Coordinates of C-alpha atoms and ligand atoms in Angstrom, one line a residue:
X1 CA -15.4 25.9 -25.1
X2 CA -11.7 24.2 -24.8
X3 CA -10.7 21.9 -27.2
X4 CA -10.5 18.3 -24.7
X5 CA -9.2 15.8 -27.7
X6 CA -5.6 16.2 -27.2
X7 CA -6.2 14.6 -23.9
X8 CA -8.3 11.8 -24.7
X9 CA -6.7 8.6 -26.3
X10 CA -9.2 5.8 -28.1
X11 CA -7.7 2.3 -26.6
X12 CA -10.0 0.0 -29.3
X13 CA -11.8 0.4 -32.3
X14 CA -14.7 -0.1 -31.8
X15 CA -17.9 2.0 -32.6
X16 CA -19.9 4.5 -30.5
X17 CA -22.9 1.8 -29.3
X18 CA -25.6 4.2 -31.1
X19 CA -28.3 2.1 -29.1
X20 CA -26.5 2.5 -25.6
X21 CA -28.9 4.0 -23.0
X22 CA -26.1 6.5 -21.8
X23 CA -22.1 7.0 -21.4
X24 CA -20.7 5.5 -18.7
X25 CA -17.5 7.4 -17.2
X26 CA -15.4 4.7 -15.3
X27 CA -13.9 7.2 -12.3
X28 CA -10.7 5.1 -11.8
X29 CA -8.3 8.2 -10.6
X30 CA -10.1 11.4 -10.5
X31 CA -13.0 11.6 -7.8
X32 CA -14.3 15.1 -8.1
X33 CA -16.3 17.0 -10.4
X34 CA -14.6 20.1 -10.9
X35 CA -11.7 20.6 -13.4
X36 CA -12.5 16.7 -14.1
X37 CA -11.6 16.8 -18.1
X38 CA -12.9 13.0 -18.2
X39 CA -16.2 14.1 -17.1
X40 CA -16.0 16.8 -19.2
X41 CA -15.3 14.6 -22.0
X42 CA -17.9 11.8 -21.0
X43 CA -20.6 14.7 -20.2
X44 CA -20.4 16.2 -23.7
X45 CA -20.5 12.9 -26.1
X46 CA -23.3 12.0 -23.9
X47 CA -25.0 15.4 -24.9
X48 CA -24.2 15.1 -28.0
X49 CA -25.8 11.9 -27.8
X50 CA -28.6 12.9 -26.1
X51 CA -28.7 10.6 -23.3
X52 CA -27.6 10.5 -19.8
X53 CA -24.5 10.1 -17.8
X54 CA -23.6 7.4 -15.0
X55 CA -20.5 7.4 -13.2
X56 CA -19.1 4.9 -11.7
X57 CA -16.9 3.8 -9.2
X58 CA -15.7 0.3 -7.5
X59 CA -13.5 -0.2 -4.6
X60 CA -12.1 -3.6 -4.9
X61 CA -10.5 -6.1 -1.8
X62 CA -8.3 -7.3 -4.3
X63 CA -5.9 -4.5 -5.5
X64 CA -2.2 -5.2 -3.6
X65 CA -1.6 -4.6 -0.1
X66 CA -5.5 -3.0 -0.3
X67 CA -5.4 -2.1 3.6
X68 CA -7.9 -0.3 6.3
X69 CA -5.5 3.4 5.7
X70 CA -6.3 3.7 1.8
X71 CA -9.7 1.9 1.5
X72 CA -10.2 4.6 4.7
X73 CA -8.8 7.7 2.7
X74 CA -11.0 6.4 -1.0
X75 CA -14.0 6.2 1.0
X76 CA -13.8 9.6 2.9
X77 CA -14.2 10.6 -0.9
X78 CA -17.4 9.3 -1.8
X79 CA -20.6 11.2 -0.2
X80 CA -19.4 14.8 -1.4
X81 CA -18.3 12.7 -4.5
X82 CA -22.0 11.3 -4.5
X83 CA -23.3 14.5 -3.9
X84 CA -22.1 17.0 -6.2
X85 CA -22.8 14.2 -9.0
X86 CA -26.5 14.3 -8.1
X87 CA -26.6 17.9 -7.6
X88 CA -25.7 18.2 -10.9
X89 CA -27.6 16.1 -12.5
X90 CA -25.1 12.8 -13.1
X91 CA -26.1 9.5 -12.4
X92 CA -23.7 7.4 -9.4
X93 CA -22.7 4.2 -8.9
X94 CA -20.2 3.2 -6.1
X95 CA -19.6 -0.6 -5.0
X96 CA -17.4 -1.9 -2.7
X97 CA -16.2 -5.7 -3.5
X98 CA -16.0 -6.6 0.0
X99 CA -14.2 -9.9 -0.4
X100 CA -13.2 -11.8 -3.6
X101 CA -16.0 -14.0 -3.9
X102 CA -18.2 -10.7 -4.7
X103 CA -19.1 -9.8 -8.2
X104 CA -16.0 -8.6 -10.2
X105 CA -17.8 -7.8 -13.1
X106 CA -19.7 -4.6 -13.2
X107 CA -17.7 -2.8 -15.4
X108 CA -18.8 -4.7 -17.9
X109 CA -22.3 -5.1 -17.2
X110 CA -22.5 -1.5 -17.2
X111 CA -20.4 -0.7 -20.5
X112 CA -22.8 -3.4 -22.1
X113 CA -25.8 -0.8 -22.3
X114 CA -23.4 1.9 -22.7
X115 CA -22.6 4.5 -25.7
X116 CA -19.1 4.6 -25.0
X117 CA -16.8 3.6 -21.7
X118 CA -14.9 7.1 -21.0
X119 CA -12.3 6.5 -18.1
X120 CA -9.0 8.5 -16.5
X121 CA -5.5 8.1 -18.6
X122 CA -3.3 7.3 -15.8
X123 CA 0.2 5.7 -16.0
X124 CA 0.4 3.9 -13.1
X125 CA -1.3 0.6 -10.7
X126 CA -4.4 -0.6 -11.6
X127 CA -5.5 1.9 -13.7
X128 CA -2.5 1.4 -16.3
X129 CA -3.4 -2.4 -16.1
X130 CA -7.2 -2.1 -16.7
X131 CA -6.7 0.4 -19.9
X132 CA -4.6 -2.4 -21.1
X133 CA -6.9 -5.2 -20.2
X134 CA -10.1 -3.7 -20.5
X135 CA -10.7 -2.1 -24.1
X136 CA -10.4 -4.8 -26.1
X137 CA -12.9 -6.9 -24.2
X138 CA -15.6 -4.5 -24.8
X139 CA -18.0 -4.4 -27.7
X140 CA -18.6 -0.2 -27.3
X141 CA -15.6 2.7 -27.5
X142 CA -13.0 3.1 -24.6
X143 CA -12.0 6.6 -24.2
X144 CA -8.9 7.5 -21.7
X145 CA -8.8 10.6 -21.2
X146 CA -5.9 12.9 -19.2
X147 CA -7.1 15.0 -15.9
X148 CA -3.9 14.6 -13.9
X149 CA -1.9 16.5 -15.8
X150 CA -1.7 20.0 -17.0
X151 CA -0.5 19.8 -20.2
X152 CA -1.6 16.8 -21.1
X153 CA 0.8 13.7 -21.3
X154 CA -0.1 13.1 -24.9
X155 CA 1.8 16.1 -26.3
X156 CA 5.4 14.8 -24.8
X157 CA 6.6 12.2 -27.7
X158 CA 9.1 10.4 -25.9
X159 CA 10.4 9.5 -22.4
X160 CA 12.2 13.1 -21.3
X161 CA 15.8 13.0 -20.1
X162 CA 15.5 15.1 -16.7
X163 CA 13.4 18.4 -16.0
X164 CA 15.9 20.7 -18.3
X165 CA 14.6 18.9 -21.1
X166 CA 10.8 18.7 -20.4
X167 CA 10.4 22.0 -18.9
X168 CA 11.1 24.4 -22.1
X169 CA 8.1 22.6 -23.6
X170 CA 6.2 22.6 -20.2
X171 CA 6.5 26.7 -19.9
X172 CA 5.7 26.8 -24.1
X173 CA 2.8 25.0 -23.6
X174 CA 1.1 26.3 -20.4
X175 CA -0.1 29.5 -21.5
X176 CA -2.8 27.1 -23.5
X177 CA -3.5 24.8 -20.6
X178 CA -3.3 26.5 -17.8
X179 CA -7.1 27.9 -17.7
X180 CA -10.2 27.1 -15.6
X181 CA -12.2 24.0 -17.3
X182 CA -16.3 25.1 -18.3
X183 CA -18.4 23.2 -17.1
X184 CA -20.9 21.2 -18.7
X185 CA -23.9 20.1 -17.3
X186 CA -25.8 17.3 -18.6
X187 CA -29.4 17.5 -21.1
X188 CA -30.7 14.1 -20.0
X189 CA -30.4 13.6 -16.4
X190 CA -30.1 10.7 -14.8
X191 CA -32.7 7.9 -13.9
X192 CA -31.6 5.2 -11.7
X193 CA -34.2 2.9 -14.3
X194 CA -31.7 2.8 -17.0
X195 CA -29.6 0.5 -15.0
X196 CA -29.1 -3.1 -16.2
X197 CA -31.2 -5.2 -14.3
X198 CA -29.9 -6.4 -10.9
X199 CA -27.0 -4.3 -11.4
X200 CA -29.1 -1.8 -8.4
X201 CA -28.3 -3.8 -5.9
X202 CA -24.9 -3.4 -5.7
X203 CA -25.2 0.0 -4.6
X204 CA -23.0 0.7 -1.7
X205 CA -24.3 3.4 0.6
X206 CA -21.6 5.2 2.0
X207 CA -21.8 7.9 5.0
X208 CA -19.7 9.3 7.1
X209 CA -20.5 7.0 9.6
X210 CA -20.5 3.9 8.6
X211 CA -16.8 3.9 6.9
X212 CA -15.1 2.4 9.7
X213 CA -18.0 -0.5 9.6
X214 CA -17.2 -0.8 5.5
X215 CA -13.8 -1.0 5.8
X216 CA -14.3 -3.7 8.6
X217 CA -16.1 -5.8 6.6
X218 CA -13.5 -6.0 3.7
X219 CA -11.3 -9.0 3.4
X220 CA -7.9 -6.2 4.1
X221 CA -5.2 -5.9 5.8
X222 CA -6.7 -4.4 8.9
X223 CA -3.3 -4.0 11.0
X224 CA -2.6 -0.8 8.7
X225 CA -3.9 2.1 10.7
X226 CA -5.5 5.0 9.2
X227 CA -3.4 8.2 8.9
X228 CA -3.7 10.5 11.5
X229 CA -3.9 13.8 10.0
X230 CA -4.9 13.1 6.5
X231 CA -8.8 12.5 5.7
X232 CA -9.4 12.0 2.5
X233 CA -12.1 14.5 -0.1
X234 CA -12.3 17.5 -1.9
X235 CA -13.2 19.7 1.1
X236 CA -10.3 18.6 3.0
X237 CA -8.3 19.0 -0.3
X238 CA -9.8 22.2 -0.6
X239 CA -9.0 23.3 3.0
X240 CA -5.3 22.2 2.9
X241 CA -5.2 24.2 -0.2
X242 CA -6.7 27.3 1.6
X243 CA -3.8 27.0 4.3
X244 CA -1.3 26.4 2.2
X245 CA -2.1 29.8 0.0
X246 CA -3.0 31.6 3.3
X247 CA -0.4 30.7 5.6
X248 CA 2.3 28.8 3.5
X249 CA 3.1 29.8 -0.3
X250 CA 5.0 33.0 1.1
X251 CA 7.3 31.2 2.9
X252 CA 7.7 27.8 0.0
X253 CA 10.9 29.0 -1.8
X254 CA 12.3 29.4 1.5
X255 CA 11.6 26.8 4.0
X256 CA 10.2 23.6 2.0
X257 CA 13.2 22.4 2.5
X258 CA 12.9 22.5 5.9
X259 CA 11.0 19.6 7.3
X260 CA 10.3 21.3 10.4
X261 CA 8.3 24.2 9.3
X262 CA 5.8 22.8 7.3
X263 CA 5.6 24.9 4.6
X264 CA 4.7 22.5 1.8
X265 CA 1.1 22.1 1.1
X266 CA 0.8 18.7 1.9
X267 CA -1.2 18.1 -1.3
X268 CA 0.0 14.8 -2.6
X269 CA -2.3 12.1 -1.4
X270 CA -5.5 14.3 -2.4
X271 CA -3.8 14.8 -6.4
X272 CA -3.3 10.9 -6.1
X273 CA -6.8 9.6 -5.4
X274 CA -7.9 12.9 -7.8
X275 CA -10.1 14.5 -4.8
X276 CA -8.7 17.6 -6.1
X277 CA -7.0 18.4 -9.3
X278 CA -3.3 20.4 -10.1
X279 CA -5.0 22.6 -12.5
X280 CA -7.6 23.6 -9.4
X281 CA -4.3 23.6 -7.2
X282 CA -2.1 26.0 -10.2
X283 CA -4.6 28.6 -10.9
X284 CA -5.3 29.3 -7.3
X285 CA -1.6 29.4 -6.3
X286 CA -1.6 31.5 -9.7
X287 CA -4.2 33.7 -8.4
X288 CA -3.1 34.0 -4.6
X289 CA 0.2 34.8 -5.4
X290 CA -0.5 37.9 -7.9
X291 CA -3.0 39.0 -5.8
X292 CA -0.7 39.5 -2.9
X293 CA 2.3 40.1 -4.6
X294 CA 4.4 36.9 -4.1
X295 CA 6.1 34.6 -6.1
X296 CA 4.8 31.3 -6.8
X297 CA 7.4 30.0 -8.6
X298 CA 9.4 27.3 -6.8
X299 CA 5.8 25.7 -6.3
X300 CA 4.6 25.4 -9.5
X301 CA 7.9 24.2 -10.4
X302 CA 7.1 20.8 -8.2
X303 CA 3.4 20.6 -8.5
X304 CA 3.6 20.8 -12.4
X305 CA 7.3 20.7 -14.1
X306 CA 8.8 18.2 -11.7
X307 CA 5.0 15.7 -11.6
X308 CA 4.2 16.1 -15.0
X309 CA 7.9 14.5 -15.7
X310 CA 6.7 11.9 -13.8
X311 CA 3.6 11.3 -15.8
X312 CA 6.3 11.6 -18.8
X313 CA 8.4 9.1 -17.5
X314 CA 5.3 6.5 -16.2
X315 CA 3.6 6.9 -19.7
X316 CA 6.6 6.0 -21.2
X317 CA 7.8 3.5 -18.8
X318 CA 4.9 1.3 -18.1
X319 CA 7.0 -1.5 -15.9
X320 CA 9.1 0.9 -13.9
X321 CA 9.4 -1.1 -10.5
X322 CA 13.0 -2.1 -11.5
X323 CA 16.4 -0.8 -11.6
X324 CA 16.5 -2.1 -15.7
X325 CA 15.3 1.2 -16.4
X326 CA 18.0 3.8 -15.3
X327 CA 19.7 5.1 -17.5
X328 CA 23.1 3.7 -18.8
X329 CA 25.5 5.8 -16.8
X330 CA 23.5 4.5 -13.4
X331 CA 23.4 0.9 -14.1
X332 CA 27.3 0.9 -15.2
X333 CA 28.2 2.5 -11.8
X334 CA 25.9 0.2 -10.0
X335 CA 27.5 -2.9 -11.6
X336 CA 30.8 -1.7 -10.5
X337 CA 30.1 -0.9 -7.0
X338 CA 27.9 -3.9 -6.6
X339 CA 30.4 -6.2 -4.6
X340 CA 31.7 -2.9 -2.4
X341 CA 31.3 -4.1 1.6
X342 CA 28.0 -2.9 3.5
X343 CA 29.0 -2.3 6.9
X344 CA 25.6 -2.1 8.1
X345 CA 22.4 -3.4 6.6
X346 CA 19.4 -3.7 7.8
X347 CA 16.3 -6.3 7.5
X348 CA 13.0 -5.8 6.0
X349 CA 11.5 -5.6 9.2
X350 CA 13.7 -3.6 10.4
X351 CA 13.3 -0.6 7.9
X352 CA 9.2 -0.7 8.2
X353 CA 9.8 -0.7 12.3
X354 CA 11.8 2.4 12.2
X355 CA 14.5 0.8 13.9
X356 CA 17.8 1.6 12.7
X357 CA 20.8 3.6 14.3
X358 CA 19.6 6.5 12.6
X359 CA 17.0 8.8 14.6
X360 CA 16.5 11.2 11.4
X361 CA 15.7 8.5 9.5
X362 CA 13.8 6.2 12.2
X363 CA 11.7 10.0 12.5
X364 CA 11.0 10.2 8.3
X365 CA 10.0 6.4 8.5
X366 CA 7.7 7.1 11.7
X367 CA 6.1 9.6 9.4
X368 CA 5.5 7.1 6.9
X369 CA 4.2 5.0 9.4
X370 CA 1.9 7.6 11.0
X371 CA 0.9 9.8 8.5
X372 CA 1.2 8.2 4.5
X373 CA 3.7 10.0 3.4
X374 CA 7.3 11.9 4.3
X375 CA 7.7 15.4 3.9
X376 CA 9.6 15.4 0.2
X377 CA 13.4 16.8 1.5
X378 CA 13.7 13.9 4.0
X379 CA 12.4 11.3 1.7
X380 CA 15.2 12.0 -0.1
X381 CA 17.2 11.4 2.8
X382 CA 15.1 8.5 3.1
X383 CA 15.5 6.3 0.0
X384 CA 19.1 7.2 -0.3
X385 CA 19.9 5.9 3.6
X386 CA 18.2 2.4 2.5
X387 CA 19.8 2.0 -0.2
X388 CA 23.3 2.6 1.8
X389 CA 22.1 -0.1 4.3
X390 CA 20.2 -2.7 1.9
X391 CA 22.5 -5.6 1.2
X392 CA 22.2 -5.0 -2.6
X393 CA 20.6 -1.9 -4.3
X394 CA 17.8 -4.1 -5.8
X395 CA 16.5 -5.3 -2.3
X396 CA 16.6 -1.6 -1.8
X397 CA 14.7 -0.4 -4.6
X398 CA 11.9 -3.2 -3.6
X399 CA 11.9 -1.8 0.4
X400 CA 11.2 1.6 -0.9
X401 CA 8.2 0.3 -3.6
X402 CA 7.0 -1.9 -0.7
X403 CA 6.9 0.4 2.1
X404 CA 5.3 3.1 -0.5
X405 CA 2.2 0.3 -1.3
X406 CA 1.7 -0.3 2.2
X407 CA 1.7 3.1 4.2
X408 CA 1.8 6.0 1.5
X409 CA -1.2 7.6 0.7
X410 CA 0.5 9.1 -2.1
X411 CA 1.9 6.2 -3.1
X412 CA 1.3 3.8 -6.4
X413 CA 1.7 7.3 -8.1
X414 CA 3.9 8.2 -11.0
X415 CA 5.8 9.9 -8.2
X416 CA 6.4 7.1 -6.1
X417 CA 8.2 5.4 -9.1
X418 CA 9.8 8.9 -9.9
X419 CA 11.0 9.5 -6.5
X420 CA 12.1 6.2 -5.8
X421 CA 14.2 5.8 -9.0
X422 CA 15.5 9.6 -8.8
X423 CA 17.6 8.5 -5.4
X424 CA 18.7 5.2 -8.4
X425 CA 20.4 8.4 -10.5
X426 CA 17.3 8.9 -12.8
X427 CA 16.6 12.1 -13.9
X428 CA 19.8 12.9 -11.5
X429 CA 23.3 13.4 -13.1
X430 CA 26.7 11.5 -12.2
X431 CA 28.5 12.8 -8.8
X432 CA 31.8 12.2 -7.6
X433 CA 32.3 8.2 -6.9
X434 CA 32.3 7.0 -3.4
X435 CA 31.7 3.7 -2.2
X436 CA 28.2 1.8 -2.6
X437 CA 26.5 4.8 -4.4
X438 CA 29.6 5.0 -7.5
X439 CA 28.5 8.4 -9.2
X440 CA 24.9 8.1 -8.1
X441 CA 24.0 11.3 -5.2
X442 CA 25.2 10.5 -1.8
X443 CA 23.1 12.2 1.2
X444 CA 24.5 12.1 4.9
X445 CA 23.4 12.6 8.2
X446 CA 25.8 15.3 9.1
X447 CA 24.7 17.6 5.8
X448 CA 21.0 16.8 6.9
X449 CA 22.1 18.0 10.3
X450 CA 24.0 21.2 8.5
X451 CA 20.8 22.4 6.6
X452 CA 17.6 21.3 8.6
X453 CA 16.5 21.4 11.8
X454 CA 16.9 17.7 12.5
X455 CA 16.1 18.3 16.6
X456 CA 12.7 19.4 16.0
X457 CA 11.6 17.3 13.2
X458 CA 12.4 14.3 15.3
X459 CA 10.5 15.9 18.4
X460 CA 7.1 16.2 16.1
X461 CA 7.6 12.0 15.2
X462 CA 8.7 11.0 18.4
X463 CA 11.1 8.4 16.7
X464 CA 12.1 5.3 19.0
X465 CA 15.8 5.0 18.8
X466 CA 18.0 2.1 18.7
X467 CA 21.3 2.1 19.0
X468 CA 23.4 -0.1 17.1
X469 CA 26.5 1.9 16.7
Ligands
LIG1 C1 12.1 8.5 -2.4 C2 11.0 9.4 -2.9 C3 9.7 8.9 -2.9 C4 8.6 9.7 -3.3 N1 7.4 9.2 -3.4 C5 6.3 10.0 -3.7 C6 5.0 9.4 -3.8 O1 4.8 8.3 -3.5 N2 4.0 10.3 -4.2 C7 4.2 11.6 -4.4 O2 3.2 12.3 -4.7 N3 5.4 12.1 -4.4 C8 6.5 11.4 -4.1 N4 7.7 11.9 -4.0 C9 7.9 13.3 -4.4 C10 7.8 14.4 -3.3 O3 8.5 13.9 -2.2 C11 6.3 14.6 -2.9 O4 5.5 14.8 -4.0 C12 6.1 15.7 -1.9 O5 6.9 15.6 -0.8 C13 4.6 15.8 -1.5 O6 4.4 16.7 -0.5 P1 3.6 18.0 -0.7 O7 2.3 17.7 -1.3 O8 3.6 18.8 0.6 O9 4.5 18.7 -1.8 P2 4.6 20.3 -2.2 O10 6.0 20.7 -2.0 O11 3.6 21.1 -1.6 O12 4.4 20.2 -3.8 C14 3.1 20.2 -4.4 C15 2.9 19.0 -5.3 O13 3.9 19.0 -6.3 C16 4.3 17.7 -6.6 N5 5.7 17.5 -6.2 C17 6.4 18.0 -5.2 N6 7.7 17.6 -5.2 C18 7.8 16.8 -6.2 C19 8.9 16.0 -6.8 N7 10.1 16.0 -6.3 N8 8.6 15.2 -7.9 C20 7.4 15.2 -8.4 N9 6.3 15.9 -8.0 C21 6.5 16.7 -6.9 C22 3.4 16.8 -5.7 O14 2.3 16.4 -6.5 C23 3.1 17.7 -4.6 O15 1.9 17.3 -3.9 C24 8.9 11.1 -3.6 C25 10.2 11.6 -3.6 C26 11.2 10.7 -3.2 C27 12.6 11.3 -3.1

């Protein structure tokens, strides 16, 4: 059986609870039960142990800009969640906290009869802040262990420069990583009486059909509306993934940089909310591709060099929603370009309306708007075109984390701060110096127009147009 310690980190001292009635796994980022490594971990000291596992899950009103499209996409998650961690024999506990007066608490009700508190290792939002919070106000062990990543975040030392320095160590390190997880199933199963008392009754059922009724009654922004191509759970993960190898991964190194064809496997807001892991993702790209002869490179650069820097850079960047973190060469070019003249800028508003001069990138922001996310060449396109038209590059690094929060289903990710900063020069390298950018990359309209099919990506989004030129 695979070693899992170098993933898990211990975040207090204190002891196993020897007279805990089972582990509790705290399921803050990784809602599935296959390739889950913090299951694994939590199903194996509870064996050990010999008692039972509970997971368990809370969706709270109260995270920031908590809205009808991601409590929507989270839900969608839970009955196959529910029901695979039955089938096998797990205890499951999911409560929604409909409004903030609702109990706040259950966490630590539950870790009080607990072994040990085993939860995701995950550098970003809420997650980041609860593994700070949480631990030390627990009497019982706090164990955060890594499922996002491949090769686990805990064997990169320090921050990495750009991908040419992490991925040496990346490629050395797969061959041990890059393997299907064993399952363990648990000894004791579950009984619903080891619960603290009361704690029962804040079950939430959740169905299929009565998500849009749950997400009503939550005290959320309910002008957001829900995605309309991407439900959330692993069979819809799954699925994508079965397109993507099928119809897709042949045609990646060529065309995923061409918005238009839809040849990237539209992954990214199922490896968020953990509906379906990398390493599931890897292996069968792995697998597809030697089986029918292709090459799966250029993928599996993106899906594991060019995230997992991510998770390098968030792990070792907690507070990352700020320009303060570039590196030197972008913050001395941004200085000095700092006072250069904006001839246009636009408002707030404006930018989350999709109404700017630009249909391109009124298009990519009416995918935002539409579906969660924008296809990853135009969103380069994207962040670079607000920064050009945001009255000071620190309004437009906020726009882009802003818009992300609200509409991206992918978003709050160590990709969101990755991507946003990368258009800020981080992980990039200095250009030649123009106006408003200095050294940092420059993108324009005309090269977008050069290389992609600009026509027919704007025909799928059906982008309103104003023209202020
Ligand atoms: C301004 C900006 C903001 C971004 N915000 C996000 C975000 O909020 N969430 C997010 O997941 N990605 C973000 N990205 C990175 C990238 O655009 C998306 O990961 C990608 O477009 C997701 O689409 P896909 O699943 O079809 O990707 P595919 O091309 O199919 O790639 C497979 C997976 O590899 C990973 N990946 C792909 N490209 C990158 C990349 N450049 N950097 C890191 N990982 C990558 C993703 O997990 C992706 O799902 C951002 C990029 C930029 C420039």
């Amino acid at each position: 059986m695979e070693s899992l310690r170098p993933r898990v980190r211990t975040l207090n001292d204190r002891p196993l609870n020897k007279a805990g009635a089972y582990v509790l796994y705290w399921v803050q980022a990784n809602r599935r039960v296959d390739a889950n490594h913090a299951l694994a971990w939590a199903v194996r000291l509870a064996n050990m142990h010999g008692v039972p596992l509970l997971v368990y899950e809370g969706l709270t009103c109260s995270y920031p800009a908590a809205n009808d499209r991601l409590h929507t996409f989270v839900l969608e998650g839970v009955p196959e969640f529910e029901a695979d961690l039955t089938r096998a024999g797990f205890g499951y506990l999911f409560y929604l906290r409909r409004t903030p007066a609702d109990a706040n608490n259950l966490v630590y009700k539950l870790a009080e009869k607990a072994l040990a508190v085993v939860t995701d290792d995950f550098p970003t939002f809420n997650v980041a802040a609860h593994n700070r919070r949480v631990p030390g106000r627990l009497k019982t062990a706090y164990f955060a262990v890594d499922s996002s990543c491949i090769v686990p975040m805990n064997v990169h030392e320090k921050r990495a420069w750009a991908a040419y320095t992490i991925r040496p160590k990346i490629h050395r390190e797969l061959p041990l990583w890059l393997k299907p997880l064993t399952a363990t199933l648990p000894t004791k199963p579950w009984s619903d009486s080891l619960l603290p008392p009361g704690l029962a009754e804040f079950r939430t059922p959740v169905r299929r059909d009565n998500i849009p009724a749950l997400v009503a009654s939550c005290a959320i922004d309910h002008t957001i509306p829900l995605s309309k191509s991407y439900r959330g759970g692993t069979t819809e993960a799954r699925a994508r993934l079965e397109r993507f190898l099928v119809s897709r991964l042949s045609r990646y190194a060529k065309e995923s940089g061409q918005p238009s064809k839809k040849a990237t496997s539209e992954l990214s807001p199922y490896l968020h909310f953990g509906h379906i892991s990398a390493l599931e993702v890897a292996l069968a790209a792995r697998n597809y591709a030697t089986e029918h002869k292709l090459i799966a490179d250029e993928f599996m650069e993106e899906l594991i060099v060019r995230r997992e820097l991510a998770f390098n850079f968030a792990r070792w960047t907690p507070e990352n929603e700020t320009l303060d973190v570039l590196p030197d060469w972008c913050l001395k070019t941004i200085a000095k370009h700092a006072e250069d003249p904006r001839p246009i800028t636009y408002t707030w508003e404006q930018f989350r309306d999709a109404q700017t001069h630009d249909p391109l990138w009124n298009a990519t922001q009416q995918e935002m708007l539409t579906e969660g996310k924008i296809h990853g060449y135009y969103r380069m396109y994207w962040g670079k075109k607000i920064m050009e038209w945001s009255p000071t590059l620190a309004e437009a690094l906020r726009t882009m984390f802003r818009l992300h929060s609200i509409y991206a289903l992918d978003g709050r990710d160590p990709n969101t701060a990755t991507g946003i900063l990368w258009c800020f020069g981080l992980h990039d390298r200095p250009w030649t110096e123009r106006s408003i950018f200095g050294q940092l990359r420059y993108m324009s309209y005309d090269g977008m127009k050069r290389k992609t099919d600009i026509a027919a990506y704007i025909r799928q989004y059906d982008s309103p147009q104003v023209s202020l030129l």
